[in-house]
Tab-separated table of C-alpha atoms in Angstrom:
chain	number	residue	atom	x	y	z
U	1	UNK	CA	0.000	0.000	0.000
U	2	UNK	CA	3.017	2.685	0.755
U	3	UNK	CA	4.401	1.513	-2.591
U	4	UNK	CA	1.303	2.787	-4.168
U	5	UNK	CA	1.355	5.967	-2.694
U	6	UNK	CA	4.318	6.816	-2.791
U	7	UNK	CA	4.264	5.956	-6.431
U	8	UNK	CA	1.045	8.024	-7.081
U	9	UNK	CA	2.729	10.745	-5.221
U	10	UNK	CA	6.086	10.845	-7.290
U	11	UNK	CA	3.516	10.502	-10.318
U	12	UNK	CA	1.356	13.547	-9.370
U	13	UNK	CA	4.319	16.105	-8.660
U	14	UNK	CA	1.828	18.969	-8.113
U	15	UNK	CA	-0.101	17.717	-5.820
U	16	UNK	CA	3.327	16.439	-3.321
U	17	UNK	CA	4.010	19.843	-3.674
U	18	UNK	CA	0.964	21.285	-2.291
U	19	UNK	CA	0.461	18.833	0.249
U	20	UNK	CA	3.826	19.380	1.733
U	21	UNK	CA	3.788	23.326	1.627
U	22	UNK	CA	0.253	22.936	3.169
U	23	UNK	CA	1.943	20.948	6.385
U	24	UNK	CA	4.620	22.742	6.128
U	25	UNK	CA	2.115	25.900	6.232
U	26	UNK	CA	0.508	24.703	8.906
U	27	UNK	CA	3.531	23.798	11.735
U	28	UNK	CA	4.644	27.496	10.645
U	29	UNK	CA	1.287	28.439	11.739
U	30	UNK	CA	-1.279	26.554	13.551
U	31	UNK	CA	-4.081	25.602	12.363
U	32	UNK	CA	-7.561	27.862	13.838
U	33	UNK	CA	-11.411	28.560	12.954
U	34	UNK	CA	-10.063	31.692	10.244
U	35	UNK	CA	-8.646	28.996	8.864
U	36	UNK	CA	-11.548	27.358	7.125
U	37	UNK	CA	-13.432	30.993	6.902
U	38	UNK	CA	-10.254	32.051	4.569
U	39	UNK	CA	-10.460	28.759	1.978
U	40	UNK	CA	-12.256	30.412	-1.225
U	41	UNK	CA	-15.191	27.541	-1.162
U	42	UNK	CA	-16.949	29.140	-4.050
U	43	UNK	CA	-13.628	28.712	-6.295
U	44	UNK	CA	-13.396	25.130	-5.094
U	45	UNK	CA	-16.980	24.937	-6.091
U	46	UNK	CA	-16.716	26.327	-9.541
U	47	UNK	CA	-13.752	24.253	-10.150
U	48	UNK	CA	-15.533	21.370	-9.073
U	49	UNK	CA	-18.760	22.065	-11.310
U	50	UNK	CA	-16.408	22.744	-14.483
U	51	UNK	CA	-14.265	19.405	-14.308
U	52	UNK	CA	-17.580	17.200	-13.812
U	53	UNK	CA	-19.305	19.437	-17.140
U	54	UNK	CA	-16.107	19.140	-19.243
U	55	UNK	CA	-15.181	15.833	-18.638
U	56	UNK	CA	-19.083	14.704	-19.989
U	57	UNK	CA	-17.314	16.978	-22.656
U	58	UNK	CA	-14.615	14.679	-23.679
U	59	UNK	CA	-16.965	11.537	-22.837
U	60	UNK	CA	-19.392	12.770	-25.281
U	61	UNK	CA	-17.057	14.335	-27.891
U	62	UNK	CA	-19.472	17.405	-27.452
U	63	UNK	CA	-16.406	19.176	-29.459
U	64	UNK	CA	-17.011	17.180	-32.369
U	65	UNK	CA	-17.781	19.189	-35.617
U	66	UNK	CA	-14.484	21.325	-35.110
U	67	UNK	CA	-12.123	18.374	-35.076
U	68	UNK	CA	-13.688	16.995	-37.669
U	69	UNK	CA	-13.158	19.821	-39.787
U	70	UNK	CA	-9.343	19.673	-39.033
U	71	UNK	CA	-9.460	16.504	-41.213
U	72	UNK	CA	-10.644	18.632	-44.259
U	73	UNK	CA	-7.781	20.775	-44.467
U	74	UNK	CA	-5.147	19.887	-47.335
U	75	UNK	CA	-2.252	22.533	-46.658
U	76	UNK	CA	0.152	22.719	-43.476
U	77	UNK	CA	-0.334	25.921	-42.928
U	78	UNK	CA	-4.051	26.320	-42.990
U	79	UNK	CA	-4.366	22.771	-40.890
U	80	UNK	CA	-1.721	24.199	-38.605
U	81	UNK	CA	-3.636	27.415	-37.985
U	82	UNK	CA	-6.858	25.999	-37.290
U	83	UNK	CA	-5.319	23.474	-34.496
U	84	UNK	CA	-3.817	26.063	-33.365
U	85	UNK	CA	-6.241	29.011	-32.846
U	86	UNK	CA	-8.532	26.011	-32.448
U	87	UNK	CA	-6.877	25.684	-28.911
U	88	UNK	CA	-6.480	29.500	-29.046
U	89	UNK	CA	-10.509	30.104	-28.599
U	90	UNK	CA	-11.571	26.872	-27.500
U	91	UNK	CA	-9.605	27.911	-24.409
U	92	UNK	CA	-11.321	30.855	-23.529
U	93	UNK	CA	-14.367	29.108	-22.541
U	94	UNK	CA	-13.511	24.616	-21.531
U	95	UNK	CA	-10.250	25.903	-19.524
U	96	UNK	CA	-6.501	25.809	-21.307
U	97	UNK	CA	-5.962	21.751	-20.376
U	98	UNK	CA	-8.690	21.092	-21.692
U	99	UNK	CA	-8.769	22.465	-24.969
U	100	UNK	CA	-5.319	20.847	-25.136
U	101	UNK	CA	-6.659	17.316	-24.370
U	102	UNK	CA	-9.053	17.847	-27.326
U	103	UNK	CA	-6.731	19.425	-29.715
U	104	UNK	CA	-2.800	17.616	-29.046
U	105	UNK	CA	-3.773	14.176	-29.659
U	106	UNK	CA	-5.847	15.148	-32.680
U	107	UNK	CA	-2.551	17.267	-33.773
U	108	UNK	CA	-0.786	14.275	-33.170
U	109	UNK	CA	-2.747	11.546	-35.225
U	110	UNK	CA	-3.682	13.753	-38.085
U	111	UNK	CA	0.513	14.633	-38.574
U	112	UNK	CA	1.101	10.795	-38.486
U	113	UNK	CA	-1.351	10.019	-40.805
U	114	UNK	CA	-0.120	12.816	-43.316
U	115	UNK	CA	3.715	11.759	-42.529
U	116	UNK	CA	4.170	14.895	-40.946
U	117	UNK	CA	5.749	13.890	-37.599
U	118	UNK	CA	8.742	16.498	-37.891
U	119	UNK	CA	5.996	18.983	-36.990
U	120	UNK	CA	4.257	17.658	-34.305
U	121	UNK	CA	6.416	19.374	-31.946
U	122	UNK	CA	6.432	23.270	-33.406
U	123	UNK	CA	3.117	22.887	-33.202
U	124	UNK	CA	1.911	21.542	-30.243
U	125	UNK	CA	4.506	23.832	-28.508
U	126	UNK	CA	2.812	26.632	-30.245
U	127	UNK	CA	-0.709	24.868	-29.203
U	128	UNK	CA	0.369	25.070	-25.582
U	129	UNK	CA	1.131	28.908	-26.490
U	130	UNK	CA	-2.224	29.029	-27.715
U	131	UNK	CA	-3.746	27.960	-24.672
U	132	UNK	CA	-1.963	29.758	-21.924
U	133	UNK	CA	-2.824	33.195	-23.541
U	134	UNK	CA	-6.520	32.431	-25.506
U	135	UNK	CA	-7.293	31.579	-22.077
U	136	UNK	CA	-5.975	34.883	-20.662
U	137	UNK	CA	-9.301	36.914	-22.108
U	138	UNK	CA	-11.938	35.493	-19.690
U	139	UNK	CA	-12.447	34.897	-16.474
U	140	UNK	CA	-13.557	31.058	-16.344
U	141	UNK	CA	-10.402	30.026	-19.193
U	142	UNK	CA	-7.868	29.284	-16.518
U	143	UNK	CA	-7.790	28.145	-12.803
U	144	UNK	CA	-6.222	31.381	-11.760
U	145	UNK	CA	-8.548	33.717	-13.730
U	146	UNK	CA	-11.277	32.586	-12.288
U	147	UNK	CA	-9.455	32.270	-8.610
U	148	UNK	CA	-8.656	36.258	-9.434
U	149	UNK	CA	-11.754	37.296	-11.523
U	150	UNK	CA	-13.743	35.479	-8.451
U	151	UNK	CA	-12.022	38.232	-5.920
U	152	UNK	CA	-11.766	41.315	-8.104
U	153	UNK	CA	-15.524	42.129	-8.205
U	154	UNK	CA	-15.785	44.170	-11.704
U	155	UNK	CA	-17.928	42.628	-14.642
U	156	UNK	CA	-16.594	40.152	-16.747
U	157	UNK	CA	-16.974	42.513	-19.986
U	158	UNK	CA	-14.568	44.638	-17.750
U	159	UNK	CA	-12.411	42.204	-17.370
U	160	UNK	CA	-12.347	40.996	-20.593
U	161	UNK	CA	-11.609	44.405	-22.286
U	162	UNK	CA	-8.498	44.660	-19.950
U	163	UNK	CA	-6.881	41.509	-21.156
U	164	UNK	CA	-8.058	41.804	-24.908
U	165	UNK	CA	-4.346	43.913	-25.788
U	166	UNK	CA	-2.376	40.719	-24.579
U	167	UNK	CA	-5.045	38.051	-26.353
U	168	UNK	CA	-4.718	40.194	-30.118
U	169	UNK	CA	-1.278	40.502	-29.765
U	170	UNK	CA	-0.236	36.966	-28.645
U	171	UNK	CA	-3.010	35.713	-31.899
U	172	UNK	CA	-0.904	37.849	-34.219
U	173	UNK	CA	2.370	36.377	-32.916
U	174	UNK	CA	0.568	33.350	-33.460
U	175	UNK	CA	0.331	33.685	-37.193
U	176	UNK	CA	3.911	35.067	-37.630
U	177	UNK	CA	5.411	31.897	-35.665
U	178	UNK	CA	3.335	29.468	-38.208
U	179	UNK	CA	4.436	31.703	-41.131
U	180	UNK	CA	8.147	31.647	-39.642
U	181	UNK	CA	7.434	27.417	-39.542
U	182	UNK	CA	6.557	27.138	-42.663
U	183	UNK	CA	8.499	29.532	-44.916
U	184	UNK	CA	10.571	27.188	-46.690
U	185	UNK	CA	7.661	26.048	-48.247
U	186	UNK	CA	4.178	27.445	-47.634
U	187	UNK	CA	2.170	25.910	-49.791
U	188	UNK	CA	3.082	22.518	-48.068
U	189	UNK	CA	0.476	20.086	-48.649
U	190	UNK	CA	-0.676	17.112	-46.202
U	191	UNK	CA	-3.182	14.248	-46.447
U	192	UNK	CA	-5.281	12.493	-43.384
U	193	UNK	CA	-8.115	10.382	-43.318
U	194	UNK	CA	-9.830	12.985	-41.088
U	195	UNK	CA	-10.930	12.525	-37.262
U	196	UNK	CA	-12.003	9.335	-35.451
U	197	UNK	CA	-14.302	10.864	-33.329
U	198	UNK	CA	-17.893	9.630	-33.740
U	199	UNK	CA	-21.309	10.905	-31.739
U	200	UNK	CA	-22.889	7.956	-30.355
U	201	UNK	CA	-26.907	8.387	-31.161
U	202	UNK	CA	-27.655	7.444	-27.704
U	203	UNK	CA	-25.585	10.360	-26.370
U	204	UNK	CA	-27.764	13.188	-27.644
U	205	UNK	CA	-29.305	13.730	-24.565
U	206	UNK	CA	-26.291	13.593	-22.500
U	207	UNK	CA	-24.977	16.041	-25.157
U	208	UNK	CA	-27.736	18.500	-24.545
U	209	UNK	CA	-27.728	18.038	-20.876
U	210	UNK	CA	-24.104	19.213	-20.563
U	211	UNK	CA	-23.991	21.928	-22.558
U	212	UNK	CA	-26.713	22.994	-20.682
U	213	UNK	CA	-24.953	22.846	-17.565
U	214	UNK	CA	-21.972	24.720	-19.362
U	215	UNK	CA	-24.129	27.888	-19.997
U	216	UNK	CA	-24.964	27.584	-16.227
U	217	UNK	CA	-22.139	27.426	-14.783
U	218	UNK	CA	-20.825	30.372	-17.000
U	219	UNK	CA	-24.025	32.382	-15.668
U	220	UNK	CA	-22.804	31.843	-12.009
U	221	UNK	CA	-19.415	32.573	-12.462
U	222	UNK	CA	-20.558	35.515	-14.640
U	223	UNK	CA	-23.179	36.682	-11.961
U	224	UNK	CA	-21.393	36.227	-9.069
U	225	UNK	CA	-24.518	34.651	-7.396
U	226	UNK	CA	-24.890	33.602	-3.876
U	227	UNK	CA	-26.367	31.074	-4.970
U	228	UNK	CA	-23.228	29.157	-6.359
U	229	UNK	CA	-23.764	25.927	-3.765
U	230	UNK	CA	-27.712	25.103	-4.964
U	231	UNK	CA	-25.986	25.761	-8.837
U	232	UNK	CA	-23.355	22.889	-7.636
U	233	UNK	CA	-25.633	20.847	-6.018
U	234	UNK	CA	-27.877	20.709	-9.091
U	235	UNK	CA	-24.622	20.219	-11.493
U	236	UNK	CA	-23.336	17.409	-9.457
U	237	UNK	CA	-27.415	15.845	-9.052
U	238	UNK	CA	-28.227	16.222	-13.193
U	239	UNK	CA	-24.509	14.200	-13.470
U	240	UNK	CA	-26.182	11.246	-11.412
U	241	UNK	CA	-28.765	10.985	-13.821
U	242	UNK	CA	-26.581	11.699	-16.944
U	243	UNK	CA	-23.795	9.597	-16.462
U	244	UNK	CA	-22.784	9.067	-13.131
U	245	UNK	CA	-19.517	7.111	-14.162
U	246	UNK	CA	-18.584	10.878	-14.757
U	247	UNK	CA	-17.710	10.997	-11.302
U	248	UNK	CA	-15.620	8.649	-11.291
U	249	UNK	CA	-13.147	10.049	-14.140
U	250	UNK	CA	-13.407	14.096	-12.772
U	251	UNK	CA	-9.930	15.293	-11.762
U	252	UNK	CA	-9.862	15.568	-8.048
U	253	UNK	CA	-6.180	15.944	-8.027
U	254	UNK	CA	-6.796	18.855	-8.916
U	255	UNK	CA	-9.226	19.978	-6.920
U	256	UNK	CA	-7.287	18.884	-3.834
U	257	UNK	CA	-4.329	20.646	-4.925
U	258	UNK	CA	-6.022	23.958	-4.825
U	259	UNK	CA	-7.491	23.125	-1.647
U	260	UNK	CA	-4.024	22.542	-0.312
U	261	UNK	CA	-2.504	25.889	-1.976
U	262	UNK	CA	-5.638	27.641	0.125
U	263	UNK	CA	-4.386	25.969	2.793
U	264	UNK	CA	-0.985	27.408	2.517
U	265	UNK	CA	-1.705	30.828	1.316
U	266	UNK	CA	-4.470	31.103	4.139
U	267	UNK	CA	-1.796	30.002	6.764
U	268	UNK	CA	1.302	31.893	5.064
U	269	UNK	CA	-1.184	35.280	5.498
U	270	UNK	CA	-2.212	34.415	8.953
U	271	UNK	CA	1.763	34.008	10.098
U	272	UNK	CA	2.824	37.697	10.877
U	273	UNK	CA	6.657	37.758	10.173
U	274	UNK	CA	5.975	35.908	6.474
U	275	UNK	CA	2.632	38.137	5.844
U	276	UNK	CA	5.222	41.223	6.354
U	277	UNK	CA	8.130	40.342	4.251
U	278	UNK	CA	5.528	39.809	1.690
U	279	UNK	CA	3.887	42.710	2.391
U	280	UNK	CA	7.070	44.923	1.769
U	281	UNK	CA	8.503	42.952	-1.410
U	282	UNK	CA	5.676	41.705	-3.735
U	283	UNK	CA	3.611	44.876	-3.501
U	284	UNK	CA	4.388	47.294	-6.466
U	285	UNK	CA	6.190	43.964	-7.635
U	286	UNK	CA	3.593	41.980	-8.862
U	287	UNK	CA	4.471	41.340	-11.950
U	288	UNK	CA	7.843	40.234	-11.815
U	289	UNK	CA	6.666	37.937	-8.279
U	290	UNK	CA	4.193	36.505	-10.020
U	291	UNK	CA	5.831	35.169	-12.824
U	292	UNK	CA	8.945	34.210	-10.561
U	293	UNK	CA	7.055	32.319	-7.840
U	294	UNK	CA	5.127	30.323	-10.663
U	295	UNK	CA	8.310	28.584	-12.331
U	296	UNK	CA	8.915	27.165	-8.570
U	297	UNK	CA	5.003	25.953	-8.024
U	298	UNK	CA	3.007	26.961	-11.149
U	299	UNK	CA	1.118	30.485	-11.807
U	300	UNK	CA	-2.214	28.873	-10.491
U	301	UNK	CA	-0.919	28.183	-6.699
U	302	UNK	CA	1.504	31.876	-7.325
U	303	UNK	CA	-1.562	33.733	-7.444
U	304	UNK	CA	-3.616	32.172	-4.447
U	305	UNK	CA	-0.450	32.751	-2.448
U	306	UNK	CA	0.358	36.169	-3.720
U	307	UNK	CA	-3.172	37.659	-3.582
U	308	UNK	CA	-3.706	39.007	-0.179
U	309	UNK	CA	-0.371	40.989	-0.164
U	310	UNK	CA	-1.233	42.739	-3.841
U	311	UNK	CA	-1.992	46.115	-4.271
U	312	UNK	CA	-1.438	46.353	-8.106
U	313	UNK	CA	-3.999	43.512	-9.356
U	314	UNK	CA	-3.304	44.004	-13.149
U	315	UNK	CA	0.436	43.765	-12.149
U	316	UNK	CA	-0.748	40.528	-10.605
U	317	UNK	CA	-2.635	38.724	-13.333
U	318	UNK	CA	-0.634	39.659	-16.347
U	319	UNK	CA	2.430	38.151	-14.869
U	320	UNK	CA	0.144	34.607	-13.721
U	321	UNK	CA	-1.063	34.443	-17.027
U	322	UNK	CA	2.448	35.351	-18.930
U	323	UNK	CA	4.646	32.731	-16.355
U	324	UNK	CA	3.167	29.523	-18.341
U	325	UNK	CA	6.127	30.849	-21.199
U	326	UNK	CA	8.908	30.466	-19.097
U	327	UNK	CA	8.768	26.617	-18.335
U	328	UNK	CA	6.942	23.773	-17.816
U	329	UNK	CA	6.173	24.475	-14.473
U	330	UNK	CA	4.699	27.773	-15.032
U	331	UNK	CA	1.606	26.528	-16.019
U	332	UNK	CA	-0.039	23.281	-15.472
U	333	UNK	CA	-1.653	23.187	-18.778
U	334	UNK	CA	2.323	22.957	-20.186
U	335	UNK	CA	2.672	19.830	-17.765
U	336	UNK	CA	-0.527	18.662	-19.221
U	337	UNK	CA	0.686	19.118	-22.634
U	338	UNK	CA	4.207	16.867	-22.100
U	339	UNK	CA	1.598	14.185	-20.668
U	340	UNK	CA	0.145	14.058	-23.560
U	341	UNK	CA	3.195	13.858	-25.794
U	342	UNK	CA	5.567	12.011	-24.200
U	343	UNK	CA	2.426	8.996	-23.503
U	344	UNK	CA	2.794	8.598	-27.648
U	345	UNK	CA	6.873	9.308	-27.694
U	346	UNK	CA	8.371	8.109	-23.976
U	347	UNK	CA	11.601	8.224	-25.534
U	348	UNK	CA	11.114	12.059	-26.384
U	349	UNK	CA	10.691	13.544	-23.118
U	350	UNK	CA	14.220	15.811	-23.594
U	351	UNK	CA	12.997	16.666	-27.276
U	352	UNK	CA	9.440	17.974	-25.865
U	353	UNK	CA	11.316	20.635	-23.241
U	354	UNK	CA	14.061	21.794	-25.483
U	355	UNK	CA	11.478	22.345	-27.998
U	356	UNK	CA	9.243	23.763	-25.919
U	357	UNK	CA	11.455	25.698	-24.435
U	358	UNK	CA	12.294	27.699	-27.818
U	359	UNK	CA	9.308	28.342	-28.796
U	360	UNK	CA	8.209	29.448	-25.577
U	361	UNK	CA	11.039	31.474	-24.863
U	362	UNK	CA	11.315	33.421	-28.177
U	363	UNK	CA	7.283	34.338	-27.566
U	364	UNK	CA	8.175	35.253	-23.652
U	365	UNK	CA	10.662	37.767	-24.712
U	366	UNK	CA	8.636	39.436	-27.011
U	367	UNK	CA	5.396	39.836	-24.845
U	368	UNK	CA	6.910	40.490	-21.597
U	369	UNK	CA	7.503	44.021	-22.231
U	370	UNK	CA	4.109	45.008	-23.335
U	371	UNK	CA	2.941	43.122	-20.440
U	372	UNK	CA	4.525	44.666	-17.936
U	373	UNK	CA	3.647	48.186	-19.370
U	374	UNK	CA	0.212	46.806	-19.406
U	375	UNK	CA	0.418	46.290	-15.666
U	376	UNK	CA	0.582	49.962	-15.199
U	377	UNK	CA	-3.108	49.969	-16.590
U	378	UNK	CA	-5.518	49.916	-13.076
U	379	UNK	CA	-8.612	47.712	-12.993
U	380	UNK	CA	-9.602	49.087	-10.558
């Protein structure tokens, strides 16, 4: 039984880390009632509501007509661009690791059926791109948007026009890296045998059902009702009826990882010598914390710990949502990505980071500027 958990716990890296800064959090500080007040249960909520809906997502292959059109597509370029800005907006509204769990292994099998293999990794690298900033323009397409959107209290449309400079940009940059790819010969032609994914007819109404639960969950994040526990109660009582093996698949390792990063934030704030070194360095330094602290323990768990000693939120959120460049533990949609990858190619773990890497590194360098200039822009 150890074996096994210490195996699962080597396995899910993220979640030993949270785990042990939460105990570690909590001999610095002991435990007490604030404790549980200062967890964000409504974020835990959300998150809990969205990983049911969009795994009856991927059961379903809700997703379907778009990846089906990928398999239409005759040149490189234009089948490039459409995976990739597929993952672009796609991410804006299923989450960033999710769009690339519908997108990478399509990437993957169409460029093996069409003998393209050399590409696979420009492009998912650029995919993974595509998801970290697509999912920068709204509050529900990453973890830590919605964690941040969840405490800033303006309106999403707000929100959204504040991080719409960084989205067009990073899509333009987008096009120019494909171009860049591609310039030998851009007229480079491939043929597939188009997407596997079928809609079972007895799905429909599981189809319907969560879509329909999509739209509310986007209302209540939206809202910002107080009614967000009867919204999860219903979410989690229509997936009984749907498919309750849903359950069973949803990524509670996930879940408990935030719940352990509220933990530690909650107890780091509450410990008076660690809430005032904070205090003095990160504020007015937002930017550059954020995306520091997120190559050590990813931009999701950087901006739950970093919140309460902020006083420049833009400064804040632009750096979380620019740190998944650096590496591949800025962002756990990257980690998600090499998953993926290195499941089909195990003996091309080295080839995925420096790869990665490159590409992420050359589009880091260019955007960082404008967003830190950007971070001079208020919310608020």
């Amino acid at each position: 039984m150890m074996k096994r958990v210490f195996s699962f716990l080597k396995k899910e890296m993220m979640l030993t880390l949270s785990l042990a800064a939460a105990l570690a959090a909590l001999i610095i500080t002991p435990p007490s009632p604030r404790l549980l007040r200062d967890i964000d249960w409504r974020t835990l909520g959300t998150l809990l509501m969205m990983l049911c809906v969009l795994e009856g997502f991927k059961q379903e292959n809700v997703l379907r007509p778009l990846v089906s059109l990928a398999g239409n597509l005759k040149r490189q370029v234009s089948l490039s661009l459409f995976l990739i800005f597929g993952v672009f907006f796609s991410s804006m509204f299923v989450t960033n690791d999710v769009s690339l769990i519908i997108f990478v292994p399509l990437t993957i099998m169409l460029f093996r059926d069409g003998g393209k293999e050399k590409y696979i990794l420009p492009v998912i690298s650029m995919e993974n791109i595509a998801a970290v900033r697509g999912s920068l323009l709204t509050p529900f397409g990453s973890p830590q948007n919605l964690f941040l959107y969840g405490k800033a209290g303006i309106s999403a449309g707000h929100f959204m026009l504040h991080m719409l400079p960084l989205c067009v940009l990073s899509a333009v940059l987008l096009v120019i890296f494909v171009l860049v790819l591609y310039r030998k010969n851009p007229k480079e032609e491939i043929a597939v045998s188009g997407s596997r994914m079928v809609w079972a007819k007895e799905g429909k109404a599981r189809r319907i059902g969560y879509v329909c639960l999509f739209v509310l969950i986007l209302a209540v994040i939206v809202t910002r009702t107080t009614l967000w526990p009867l919204a999860v109660v219903l979410v989690l009582a229509a997936i009984l009826v749907l498919d309750r093996k849903i359950l069973l698949k949803v990524d509670y390792v996930l879940l408990f990882t935030f719940l352990c990063f509220f933990i530690f934030s909650s107890s780091v704030a509450a410990n008076p010598g660690i809430s005032a070194f904070l205090k003095r360095t990160v504020a007015g330094n937002e930017y550059w914390w954020s995306i520091g602290i997120s190559q050590i323990i990813s931009n999701v768990p950087a901006s739950i710990v970093l919140y309460p000693f902020t006083t420049n939120f833009a400064g804040l959120i632009y750096g979380a949502d620019t740190a998944g460049l650096c590496s591949l533990i800025g962002s756990l949609a990257s980690v998600i990505n090499y998953r993926i990858y290195v499941r089909e190619y195990p003996e091309r773990g080295r080839d995925f980071i420096r790869v990665f890497t490159l590409v992420s590194w050359a589009f880091f360098l260019i955007v960082v500027i404008p967003g830190l200039l950007l971070s001079r822009w208020p919310f608020f």
